Coordinates of C-alpha atoms in Angstrom, one line a residue:
M26 CA 97.5 118.1 65.6
A27 CA 98.6 114.7 64.2
K28 CA 99.4 111.7 66.2
K29 CA 102.9 110.9 66.1
E30 CA 104.9 108.1 64.1
Y31 CA 107.8 106.7 66.0
Q32 CA 110.7 104.9 64.5
L33 CA 112.5 102.0 66.6
T34 CA 115.6 104.1 67.0
D35 CA 112.9 106.5 68.9
W36 CA 113.8 103.3 72.0
L37 CA 116.8 103.5 73.5
P38 CA 118.7 100.2 72.0
T39 CA 118.2 96.5 73.4
T40 CA 120.1 95.0 70.9
K41 CA 123.5 95.1 68.9
K42 CA 121.3 95.6 65.7
E43 CA 119.2 98.7 67.2
A44 CA 122.4 100.4 68.7
V45 CA 124.5 100.2 65.3
L46 CA 121.1 102.1 63.5
R47 CA 121.9 104.8 65.9
G48 CA 125.6 104.8 64.6
W49 CA 126.8 103.5 68.0
D50 CA 129.5 100.3 67.6
T51 CA 130.2 100.6 71.7
L52 CA 128.4 102.0 75.0
D53 CA 129.4 104.0 77.8
V54 CA 126.8 102.1 79.7
V55 CA 124.5 99.0 79.8
L56 CA 121.7 98.9 82.0
F57 CA 120.0 95.6 83.0
S58 CA 116.2 95.3 83.7
G59 CA 114.0 93.3 85.4
D60 CA 110.8 94.3 83.9
A61 CA 110.2 94.7 80.5
Y62 CA 111.4 97.9 78.7
V63 CA 108.8 100.6 78.4
D64 CA 109.8 103.9 77.7
H65 CA 107.8 105.6 80.0
P66 CA 108.6 107.9 83.2
S67 CA 107.1 105.6 85.7
F68 CA 109.6 102.9 84.8
G69 CA 113.0 103.2 86.5
V70 CA 115.4 102.1 83.6
A71 CA 113.6 104.4 81.2
V72 CA 114.5 107.1 83.6
I73 CA 118.3 106.5 83.9
G74 CA 118.4 105.6 80.5
R75 CA 117.2 108.8 78.9
L76 CA 118.9 110.8 81.6
L77 CA 122.1 109.4 80.4
E78 CA 121.0 109.8 77.0
S79 CA 120.7 113.8 77.5
M80 CA 123.9 114.1 78.9
G81 CA 125.6 112.4 75.7
F82 CA 126.4 109.2 76.8
R83 CA 125.7 106.2 74.6
V84 CA 123.4 103.5 76.6
G85 CA 121.6 100.5 76.2
I86 CA 118.9 98.1 77.7
V87 CA 118.9 94.6 78.4
P88 CA 115.5 93.9 80.0
Q89 CA 114.7 90.7 81.4
P90 CA 117.9 89.0 80.3
D91 CA 117.7 85.0 80.2
W92 CA 120.0 84.1 83.3
H93 CA 120.2 80.3 82.2
G94 CA 122.4 78.8 79.8
D95 CA 125.0 80.9 77.9
F96 CA 124.2 84.1 79.4
R97 CA 124.5 85.4 75.7
D98 CA 122.0 88.2 77.1
F99 CA 124.6 89.4 79.3
K100 CA 127.1 89.6 76.4
K101 CA 125.1 91.1 73.5
F102 CA 126.5 94.7 73.7
G103 CA 129.9 93.4 74.7
R104 CA 131.7 95.6 77.5
P105 CA 130.4 99.4 78.4
R106 CA 133.2 102.1 78.4
L107 CA 132.1 103.5 82.1
F108 CA 130.1 100.4 84.0
F109 CA 126.9 98.3 84.0
G110 CA 124.0 99.4 85.9
I111 CA 121.3 96.8 87.6
A112 CA 117.7 98.4 87.5
P113 CA 115.8 95.2 88.9
G114 CA 112.3 96.7 88.4
C115 CA 109.9 98.9 89.8
M116 CA 108.9 96.4 92.8
D117 CA 110.9 94.4 94.8
S118 CA 111.1 91.2 93.0
M119 CA 110.1 88.7 95.7
V120 CA 107.1 91.5 96.5
N121 CA 106.3 91.3 92.9
K122 CA 106.7 87.4 92.9
Y123 CA 104.7 86.3 95.9
T124 CA 101.8 86.7 98.5
A125 CA 101.9 87.1 101.8
A126 CA 101.1 83.4 101.8
R127 CA 104.3 83.3 100.1
R128 CA 102.5 81.8 96.9
L129 CA 103.1 82.5 93.7
R130 CA 101.1 85.9 92.3
S131 CA 98.5 85.2 89.3
E132 CA 100.7 87.3 87.2
D133 CA 103.9 89.2 87.3
A134 CA 102.6 92.9 86.1
Y135 CA 106.0 94.0 84.8
S136 CA 106.3 91.2 82.1
P137 CA 104.7 90.7 78.7
D138 CA 101.3 88.7 79.1
G139 CA 102.2 88.6 82.8
R140 CA 104.7 85.9 82.1
H141 CA 106.5 84.4 85.6
D142 CA 109.4 83.0 84.4
L143 CA 111.0 86.1 82.6
R144 CA 113.2 87.1 85.9
P145 CA 114.8 85.5 88.6
E146 CA 114.4 85.6 92.4
Y147 CA 116.5 88.5 93.7
P148 CA 117.8 89.8 90.0
T149 CA 119.9 92.3 91.6
I150 CA 122.2 89.2 93.0
V151 CA 121.9 87.1 90.3
Y152 CA 122.4 89.5 87.4
T153 CA 125.7 91.0 89.1
Q154 CA 127.1 87.6 89.8
I155 CA 126.8 86.6 85.9
L156 CA 128.0 90.2 85.1
K157 CA 131.3 89.7 87.5
S158 CA 131.7 86.1 86.5
L159 CA 131.8 87.2 82.6
Y160 CA 133.4 90.5 82.7
P161 CA 135.2 90.7 86.5
D162 CA 137.0 94.0 85.4
V163 CA 134.1 95.8 84.7
P164 CA 132.4 97.9 87.5
V165 CA 128.9 96.8 88.2
V166 CA 126.9 99.5 89.9
L167 CA 122.9 98.5 91.8
G168 CA 120.0 100.8 91.5
G169 CA 116.4 100.4 92.0
I170 CA 113.8 99.3 94.9
E171 CA 115.4 96.1 95.7
A172 CA 118.7 97.4 95.9
S173 CA 117.9 100.6 97.9
L174 CA 115.7 98.7 100.6
R175 CA 118.3 96.0 100.9
R176 CA 121.5 98.7 101.6
L177 CA 122.0 97.5 105.2
T178 CA 121.1 94.2 107.0
H179 CA 117.6 93.5 106.6
Y180 CA 114.7 91.1 107.4
D181 CA 114.1 88.8 104.6
Y182 CA 110.7 87.3 105.0
W183 CA 110.8 84.8 101.8
S184 CA 114.1 83.1 103.5
D185 CA 112.8 84.2 106.9
K186 CA 116.3 85.2 107.9
L187 CA 117.9 88.4 108.2
R188 CA 120.5 89.1 105.0
K189 CA 123.6 91.0 104.4
S190 CA 123.6 94.0 102.5
I191 CA 123.1 93.2 98.6
L192 CA 126.1 94.9 98.1
I193 CA 128.1 91.9 99.4
D194 CA 125.6 89.3 98.0
S195 CA 125.9 90.2 94.8
G196 CA 129.4 91.4 94.9
A197 CA 128.6 94.9 93.0
D198 CA 130.9 97.8 93.2
L199 CA 128.4 100.6 94.2
L200 CA 125.0 100.8 94.9
I201 CA 122.8 104.3 94.9
Y202 CA 119.8 104.3 96.8
G203 CA 116.7 106.6 96.6
M204 CA 115.2 107.6 93.1
G205 CA 118.7 107.8 91.0
E206 CA 119.1 111.3 88.7
K207 CA 121.3 113.3 91.1
P208 CA 123.8 110.6 92.2
I209 CA 123.8 108.5 88.6
E210 CA 124.5 112.2 87.2
S211 CA 127.4 112.9 89.6
L212 CA 129.0 109.5 88.8
V213 CA 128.9 109.3 85.1
G214 CA 130.0 113.2 85.7
L215 CA 133.3 111.8 87.5
L216 CA 133.9 108.6 85.3
A217 CA 133.8 110.9 82.0
D218 CA 136.7 112.9 83.0
A219 CA 138.6 109.8 83.4
D220 CA 141.3 109.5 80.3
S221 CA 140.9 105.8 80.1
E222 CA 138.8 103.4 80.3
I223 CA 136.9 102.4 83.9
D224 CA 138.0 99.2 85.3
V225 CA 137.3 98.3 89.0
R226 CA 140.4 99.5 90.1
L227 CA 140.2 103.0 88.9
F228 CA 136.3 103.2 89.4
R229 CA 137.3 102.3 93.5
N230 CA 140.1 104.9 93.5
L231 CA 137.9 107.7 91.8
L232 CA 134.9 107.0 94.2
L233 CA 137.6 106.7 97.3
R234 CA 138.7 110.3 96.4
H235 CA 135.5 111.6 95.8
P236 CA 132.7 109.9 97.6
Q237 CA 129.3 110.1 96.1
Q238 CA 126.3 111.1 98.1
Q239 CA 123.3 108.7 97.9
T240 CA 126.0 105.9 97.6
A241 CA 126.8 102.9 99.6
M242 CA 130.1 100.8 99.0
L243 CA 131.9 98.1 100.8
L244 CA 135.3 99.0 102.1
T245 CA 137.8 98.0 104.6
E246 CA 138.2 100.3 107.7
K247 CA 141.6 101.7 106.0
E248 CA 139.7 102.7 102.9
I249 CA 137.1 104.6 105.0
P250 CA 137.4 108.4 103.7
R251 CA 138.8 110.3 106.5
G252 CA 138.4 107.5 109.0
I253 CA 135.4 106.7 111.0
R254 CA 134.5 109.7 112.7
E255 CA 132.7 111.0 115.8
D256 CA 129.7 112.2 113.9
D257 CA 129.1 108.8 112.1
I258 CA 126.4 106.5 113.1
V259 CA 128.0 103.3 113.4
L260 CA 125.3 100.6 113.8
H261 CA 125.4 97.5 115.5
S262 CA 127.2 95.0 113.1
H263 CA 125.2 92.1 111.1
E264 CA 126.8 89.7 113.3
E265 CA 125.2 91.5 116.7
C266 CA 122.0 91.7 114.8
L267 CA 122.3 87.8 114.3
R268 CA 122.8 87.3 117.6
D269 CA 120.5 89.8 119.3
K270 CA 117.2 91.1 117.6
R271 CA 117.2 94.4 119.8
S272 CA 120.1 95.2 118.0
Q273 CA 118.3 94.9 114.8
A274 CA 115.6 96.9 115.8
E275 CA 118.0 99.6 117.6
N276 CA 119.7 100.0 114.0
F277 CA 116.4 100.9 111.9
R278 CA 115.6 103.9 114.1
H279 CA 118.8 105.4 113.1
I280 CA 118.5 104.2 109.0
E281 CA 114.9 105.4 108.9
E282 CA 115.9 108.8 110.6
E283 CA 118.9 109.3 108.3
S284 CA 116.9 108.8 105.0
N285 CA 114.7 111.2 105.9
K286 CA 116.6 114.2 106.7
Y287 CA 118.1 117.4 105.0
Q288 CA 121.2 117.1 107.1
A289 CA 121.8 113.2 107.3
R290 CA 124.8 111.7 108.6
R291 CA 126.9 108.9 107.4
I292 CA 126.2 105.4 108.3
L293 CA 128.3 102.7 108.9
Q294 CA 127.8 99.4 109.5
R295 CA 130.4 96.4 109.9
C296 CA 129.9 93.0 108.1
G297 CA 133.0 90.7 108.9
E298 CA 136.3 92.7 108.4
R299 CA 134.4 95.2 105.9
Y300 CA 131.9 98.0 106.5
V301 CA 128.7 99.0 104.5
V302 CA 129.6 102.7 104.4
V303 CA 126.1 104.6 103.7
Y304 CA 126.9 108.3 102.4
P305 CA 124.1 110.8 102.8
P306 CA 121.3 111.5 100.6
Y307 CA 121.0 114.4 98.5
Q308 CA 118.8 117.2 99.5
P309 CA 115.1 116.5 97.7
M310 CA 115.1 117.9 93.9
S311 CA 114.1 121.3 92.6
Q312 CA 111.5 121.4 90.4
H313 CA 113.7 122.3 87.7
D314 CA 115.3 119.1 88.1
L315 CA 111.9 117.2 88.4
D316 CA 110.7 118.5 85.4
R317 CA 113.8 117.9 83.6
S318 CA 113.2 114.2 84.7
F319 CA 109.8 114.2 83.3
D320 CA 110.2 115.9 80.3
L321 CA 112.9 113.9 78.5
P322 CA 111.8 112.1 74.9
Y323 CA 110.1 109.3 76.2
T324 CA 107.8 107.4 73.5
R325 CA 105.3 106.5 76.7
Q326 CA 104.9 102.8 74.5
P327 CA 106.7 99.5 75.3
H328 CA 109.9 98.7 73.3
P329 CA 108.4 97.5 69.4
K330 CA 109.5 93.7 70.8
Y331 CA 106.3 93.1 72.8
K332 CA 104.1 94.1 70.1
G333 CA 100.5 92.1 70.6
K334 CA 101.9 91.6 74.1
R335 CA 100.0 92.8 77.0
I336 CA 102.2 94.0 80.0
P337 CA 99.7 94.9 82.9
A338 CA 101.4 97.2 84.9
Y339 CA 101.8 99.7 81.8
E340 CA 97.8 99.0 81.2
M341 CA 97.3 100.7 84.3
I342 CA 99.3 103.8 83.9
K343 CA 99.3 104.4 80.2
F344 CA 96.8 107.3 80.8
S345 CA 98.2 108.7 83.6
V346 CA 100.2 111.7 84.7
N347 CA 102.4 111.6 87.8
L348 CA 102.0 114.7 89.7
H349 CA 105.0 114.8 92.4
R350 CA 107.5 112.8 94.2
G351 CA 107.8 111.8 98.1
C352 CA 105.3 111.2 101.0
F353 CA 105.2 112.7 104.2
G354 CA 102.7 110.1 105.7
G355 CA 105.6 107.9 106.8
C356 CA 103.0 105.2 107.0
A357 CA 104.7 102.0 109.0
F358 CA 104.2 99.3 106.3
C359 CA 105.1 101.6 103.2
T360 CA 108.3 101.8 101.5
I361 CA 107.8 104.8 99.5
S362 CA 109.6 107.6 102.0
A363 CA 112.4 105.0 102.3
H364 CA 113.0 105.1 98.5
Q365 CA 111.8 108.8 98.1
G366 CA 112.2 110.4 101.2
K367 CA 109.4 112.4 102.8
F368 CA 109.8 116.0 101.5
I369 CA 107.7 116.8 98.6
T370 CA 109.0 117.7 95.0
S371 CA 106.1 118.7 92.8
R372 CA 106.7 119.4 89.3
S373 CA 105.5 122.6 87.8
K374 CA 101.9 123.0 86.1
E375 CA 103.5 123.9 82.7
S376 CA 105.1 120.6 82.8
I377 CA 102.3 118.3 83.7
L378 CA 100.2 120.0 81.3
R379 CA 102.7 119.2 78.4
E380 CA 102.9 115.5 79.8
V381 CA 99.0 115.3 79.5
K382 CA 99.1 116.8 75.8
A383 CA 101.4 114.3 75.2
V384 CA 98.9 111.4 76.4
T385 CA 96.1 113.4 74.3
Q386 CA 98.1 112.1 71.3
M387 CA 98.3 108.6 71.9
P388 CA 96.7 106.6 69.4
D389 CA 94.2 104.7 71.8
F390 CA 93.7 107.5 73.9
K391 CA 90.0 108.2 74.5
G392 CA 89.8 111.3 76.3
Y393 CA 89.9 110.0 79.9
L394 CA 93.3 110.1 82.2
S395 CA 93.0 107.3 85.0
D396 CA 94.8 109.0 87.1
L397 CA 96.2 112.5 88.1
G398 CA 98.0 111.3 91.2
G399 CA 101.1 110.9 92.9
P400 CA 102.5 108.5 96.2
S401 CA 99.4 109.8 98.0
A402 CA 97.2 111.6 95.6
N403 CA 96.6 115.2 97.4
M404 CA 99.9 115.7 98.8
Y405 CA 100.9 118.0 95.4
A406 CA 102.8 121.3 96.6
M407 CA 103.0 120.8 100.4
H408 CA 105.7 121.7 102.3
G409 CA 106.5 123.3 105.5
K410 CA 106.0 127.1 106.1
N411 CA 109.1 127.4 107.8
Q412 CA 111.8 125.4 105.7
D413 CA 114.3 125.9 108.6
L414 CA 112.3 124.3 110.7
C415 CA 112.2 121.2 108.0
H416 CA 115.9 121.1 107.8
R417 CA 116.4 120.6 111.5
C418 CA 113.4 117.5 111.3
A419 CA 113.9 114.0 112.3
R420 CA 110.3 113.3 112.5
P421 CA 109.6 110.3 109.8
S422 CA 106.1 111.0 109.6
C423 CA 104.7 115.0 108.9
I424 CA 101.2 114.0 109.9
H425 CA 101.4 111.8 112.8
P426 CA 100.9 111.3 115.6
K427 CA 99.4 114.6 114.5
V428 CA 99.4 117.3 111.3
C429 CA 102.3 119.2 112.2
K430 CA 101.9 122.9 112.6
N431 CA 104.6 123.6 110.4
L432 CA 102.9 122.2 107.4
N433 CA 101.0 123.7 104.5
T434 CA 98.3 121.5 103.7
D435 CA 96.3 123.9 101.4
H436 CA 94.9 122.4 98.1
S437 CA 94.7 125.3 96.0
A438 CA 97.4 124.4 93.7
L439 CA 96.0 120.8 93.3
L440 CA 92.5 122.3 92.1
D441 CA 94.1 124.6 89.7
I442 CA 95.7 121.2 88.5
Y443 CA 92.7 119.5 87.9
R444 CA 90.9 122.2 86.3
S445 CA 93.7 123.6 84.1
V446 CA 94.0 119.7 82.8
D447 CA 90.1 119.4 82.3
A448 CA 90.2 122.6 80.2
L449 CA 92.8 121.0 77.8
P450 CA 91.6 120.1 74.1
G451 CA 91.0 116.4 74.2
V452 CA 90.9 115.6 77.7
K453 CA 87.0 114.5 78.5
K454 CA 87.6 113.8 82.3
S455 CA 90.6 113.3 84.4
F456 CA 90.0 110.8 87.3
I457 CA 92.2 110.5 90.6
G458 CA 93.2 106.7 90.8
S459 CA 96.2 107.2 93.7
G460 CA 95.1 107.0 97.4
V461 CA 93.7 110.4 98.9
R462 CA 94.9 111.2 102.5
Y463 CA 91.8 112.0 104.0
D464 CA 93.3 113.3 107.0
L465 CA 94.6 116.0 104.9
I466 CA 91.4 117.2 103.5
L467 CA 89.9 117.0 107.1
H468 CA 92.6 118.9 108.8
D469 CA 91.5 122.1 110.8
T470 CA 94.3 124.4 110.2
G471 CA 93.1 127.4 111.8
E472 CA 92.7 129.7 108.7
E473 CA 89.7 129.7 107.2
R474 CA 90.1 130.5 103.4
I475 CA 92.5 126.9 103.9
N476 CA 89.8 125.3 105.6
S477 CA 87.7 126.3 102.7
V478 CA 89.7 125.4 100.0
N479 CA 90.0 122.0 101.1
Q480 CA 86.4 121.6 101.4
K481 CA 86.2 122.8 98.0
Y482 CA 88.7 120.1 97.1
A483 CA 86.9 117.3 98.6
K484 CA 83.8 118.4 96.3
E485 CA 86.0 118.6 93.4
L486 CA 87.2 115.4 93.8
I487 CA 84.1 113.4 94.5
V488 CA 82.0 115.2 92.0
N489 CA 84.2 115.1 88.9
H490 CA 87.3 112.9 89.3
V491 CA 85.8 109.8 90.8
S492 CA 85.0 107.3 88.1
G493 CA 82.4 105.3 90.3
R494 CA 84.4 104.1 93.5
L495 CA 86.9 106.2 95.3
K496 CA 89.7 104.2 97.0
V497 CA 90.8 105.2 101.0
A498 CA 92.9 103.4 103.2
P499 CA 92.1 103.2 106.7
E500 CA 93.7 100.2 107.4
H501 CA 91.8 99.4 109.9
T502 CA 89.4 100.0 112.9
S503 CA 91.4 100.1 116.0
D504 CA 92.9 102.8 117.3
K505 CA 95.7 100.6 118.9
V506 CA 96.8 99.3 115.7
L507 CA 96.4 102.0 113.6
Q508 CA 99.2 104.1 116.4
L509 CA 101.4 101.2 115.2
M510 CA 101.0 101.7 111.6
R511 CA 101.2 105.5 111.6
K512 CA 97.5 106.4 110.5
P513 CA 95.0 108.7 112.0
S514 CA 92.4 107.4 114.1
F515 CA 89.1 105.6 112.3
S516 CA 87.0 108.3 113.6
L517 CA 88.6 110.3 110.8
F518 CA 87.1 107.8 108.3
Y519 CA 83.6 108.2 109.9
E520 CA 84.1 112.0 109.6
F521 CA 85.0 111.3 105.6
K522 CA 82.4 109.0 104.6
Q523 CA 79.7 111.4 106.3
L524 CA 81.3 114.0 104.0
F525 CA 81.1 112.1 101.0
D526 CA 77.8 110.9 101.3
E527 CA 76.6 114.3 102.0
I528 CA 78.3 115.2 98.2
N529 CA 76.9 112.3 96.7
R530 CA 73.3 113.0 97.9
D531 CA 73.2 116.9 97.1
H532 CA 74.8 115.9 93.7
H533 CA 72.6 113.1 93.0
L534 CA 75.8 111.2 92.9
R535 CA 76.0 107.1 93.4
E536 CA 79.6 106.3 93.9
Q537 CA 81.3 103.6 96.3
L538 CA 83.6 104.4 98.7
I539 CA 86.0 101.4 98.8
P540 CA 88.6 101.3 102.0
Y541 CA 91.6 99.5 102.3
F542 CA 92.4 97.1 105.0
I543 CA 95.2 95.1 106.3
S544 CA 95.0 92.2 108.4
S545 CA 97.9 90.4 111.0
H546 CA 99.9 93.7 111.2
P547 CA 102.0 94.0 114.3
G548 CA 100.0 94.9 117.4
C549 CA 96.6 93.6 115.6
T550 CA 95.0 90.3 117.3
T551 CA 92.3 88.5 116.3
A552 CA 89.9 90.6 118.7
D553 CA 90.7 93.6 116.6
M554 CA 90.0 91.9 113.4
A555 CA 86.7 90.7 114.8
E556 CA 86.1 94.3 116.1
L557 CA 86.7 95.3 112.4
A558 CA 84.1 93.0 111.2
V559 CA 81.9 94.5 113.7
I560 CA 82.5 98.1 112.6
T561 CA 82.5 97.5 108.8
K562 CA 79.5 95.3 108.9
R563 CA 77.6 98.7 110.7
L564 CA 79.1 100.7 108.1
D565 CA 77.4 98.3 105.5
F566 CA 80.7 97.5 104.2
R567 CA 81.2 94.0 102.4
L568 CA 85.0 94.3 101.9
E569 CA 87.2 93.5 98.6
Q570 CA 90.6 95.2 99.3
V571 CA 92.2 93.6 101.6
Q572 CA 95.4 92.3 102.0
D573 CA 97.8 90.2 104.9
F574 CA 100.4 92.3 105.8
T575 CA 103.8 91.3 104.1
P576 CA 106.8 92.5 105.9
T577 CA 108.9 94.2 103.2
P578 CA 112.5 95.5 103.9
M579 CA 113.7 99.0 105.5
T580 CA 109.8 99.3 107.1
I581 CA 109.1 99.9 110.8
S582 CA 106.4 97.5 110.3
S583 CA 108.5 94.4 109.5
E584 CA 111.1 95.6 112.1
M585 CA 108.6 94.9 114.5
W586 CA 107.4 92.0 113.1
Y587 CA 110.6 90.6 113.0
T588 CA 112.0 91.3 116.3
G589 CA 109.0 91.6 118.4
L590 CA 110.2 95.4 119.5
D591 CA 109.0 98.8 118.3
P592 CA 112.3 100.3 117.2
Y593 CA 111.5 103.7 118.5
T594 CA 110.4 102.7 122.2
L595 CA 111.9 99.0 122.4
Q596 CA 108.6 97.9 124.2
P597 CA 107.5 94.2 123.0
V598 CA 104.9 94.1 119.9
F599 CA 102.7 91.1 119.1
S600 CA 102.4 89.4 115.4
A601 CA 100.5 86.9 114.4
K602 CA 103.2 84.8 112.5
S603 CA 101.9 81.0 111.8
A604 CA 99.7 80.4 109.0
D605 CA 96.9 79.5 111.0
E606 CA 97.0 83.0 113.2
K607 CA 97.2 84.9 110.0
Q608 CA 94.2 83.0 108.5
K609 CA 92.2 83.5 111.7
Q610 CA 92.8 87.1 111.2
R611 CA 92.2 87.3 107.5
M612 CA 88.5 85.1 107.9
F613 CA 87.0 88.1 109.7
F614 CA 87.4 90.7 106.5
F615 CA 84.8 87.9 105.2
W616 CA 82.3 87.5 108.1
Y617 CA 79.5 87.5 105.2
K618 CA 80.5 84.1 103.1
R619 CA 78.9 81.0 104.4
E620 CA 82.0 78.7 104.4
E621 CA 83.5 81.4 107.0
R622 CA 81.2 81.1 109.6
Q623 CA 81.3 77.9 111.7
R624 CA 85.3 79.1 111.8
I625 CA 84.4 82.8 113.4
I626 CA 81.9 81.3 115.5
R627 CA 84.7 78.6 117.2
E628 CA 87.3 81.3 117.1
L629 CA 85.1 84.1 118.8
H630 CA 84.1 81.1 121.4
R631 CA 87.9 80.5 121.8
I632 CA 89.0 84.4 122.5
G633 CA 85.4 84.6 125.1
R634 CA 83.9 87.2 122.3
E635 CA 80.8 85.4 121.9
D636 CA 78.7 88.9 122.4
L637 CA 80.3 89.9 118.7
L638 CA 78.0 87.1 117.3
K639 CA 75.0 88.4 117.5
K640 CA 76.8 91.5 116.0
L641 CA 77.8 89.8 112.9
G642 CA 74.3 88.0 112.5
I643 CA 75.9 85.1 113.2
R644 CA 74.1 82.1 114.9

């Protein structure tokens, strides 16, 4: 099959000239993105733009607009018929920009050539305020991870304070949280029926008459549709949370539980004289709807304006294929379930194979797929056996503190995907680059057939889909810390390592197991890190994939770090907060480095753990 040649009009327009090439003199929706425009299903602005296009709407994208000077980038398309949309990026802007030590990262992975100067801090706020100054009567709709995780009062690590809902700080008219296809489709369907051009007044009136699922609005008490009801969850107000950290901790439990329910309730939080009203999320997408999203006519390439430039995030995923959405792990420090939900929606085999075939036609594809994965690589097609039980469930994790008896952990469908992909012409080998949950592989289901299949999956994974190194994430060695992380006991890592080593020996392989670890997570002490150093030394690891815990909005770990309380038990939790405390924990990752030895010796003497010096081989 010949490689496809693309024309400029195969991308959504980024300039007025490109819109005219399509025959459009005005647009229905203009999307502003904090990321470079890559027309790929892993980039949110491309997904929403393509979906709107498929519905017959004229949509343009303004990637990384210049927020200085005369704001010409914000005026290039003029006023849209329906609204401006803000899609600030695939990552929270502050996580993308700064390390846990609040230092500038080496590069911005979503910008051409990794440049740091192409997006502001908090672009959701900056872009919206500029648009409101230029077009005060045009509705602005927020979406993406930054808005999604900041929809209510949240702790912001970079300013070290509680911040109000981003709806308030930005001045936007509506916030869409979570994955945006269903809510954006419903919203434009509502607006398109209007007889006139949409202005802010008409926009609000339509939404008050027809409240939209999976959105949030800022309303007075009188405006709240049907008023405050008994079945609403009314959180502690923003002002109460400022006065009392316990109030913030209590709020979080409700927010997390309602984000991961089939039948969620409306959430209200007062801030000043108004309420942030969060309408319940949609139920998980159907396979048909997810296939439809991935089957949109993406070019899978950056816009031609970036010719000759490197976009680091795109280079990582250009030859990868995402198999599903959602993650039921519920890890305490992770935002995936807060944004995508815990219930898995898997693409059909046919849709996956169509995308793989499209990848094989890319000009520089050499036959190697970098990843067949997802939020967790091996959750494809997993779900509750009895869906009625899932519909009543409020647990944030299906596998912590132990695997739910109702969860089907059969890897058969995933094995079939791997083998079908590898059989396609043009595919030499497919690798699994996403994180693998080894606790799902090792789980004793009580069914011999499924246990056998899962062992076959482990063998298939390790023998045929590892490019020399398999990355897994035990995160810590202390069961006390792992409990707070919502991760399995480290004993399971020992078990998986033994299986990994056996398969390598049996097949004459020399692959490496690369574990990820986190320091300074809530509940972790210097002594816990010293024990981690001893254990990983005994396992002959010299750690590479490590990080210092970074509090990010809307995770239970961040709430514990800020409030000092476990939101579910309201019991105190210690956190290392000062730069000195955090550095003392982090240095134990690198016990083998000569420059760390004297500091490690001093710290072990200080905490009375001189017994560990010999175990570390330090004198």
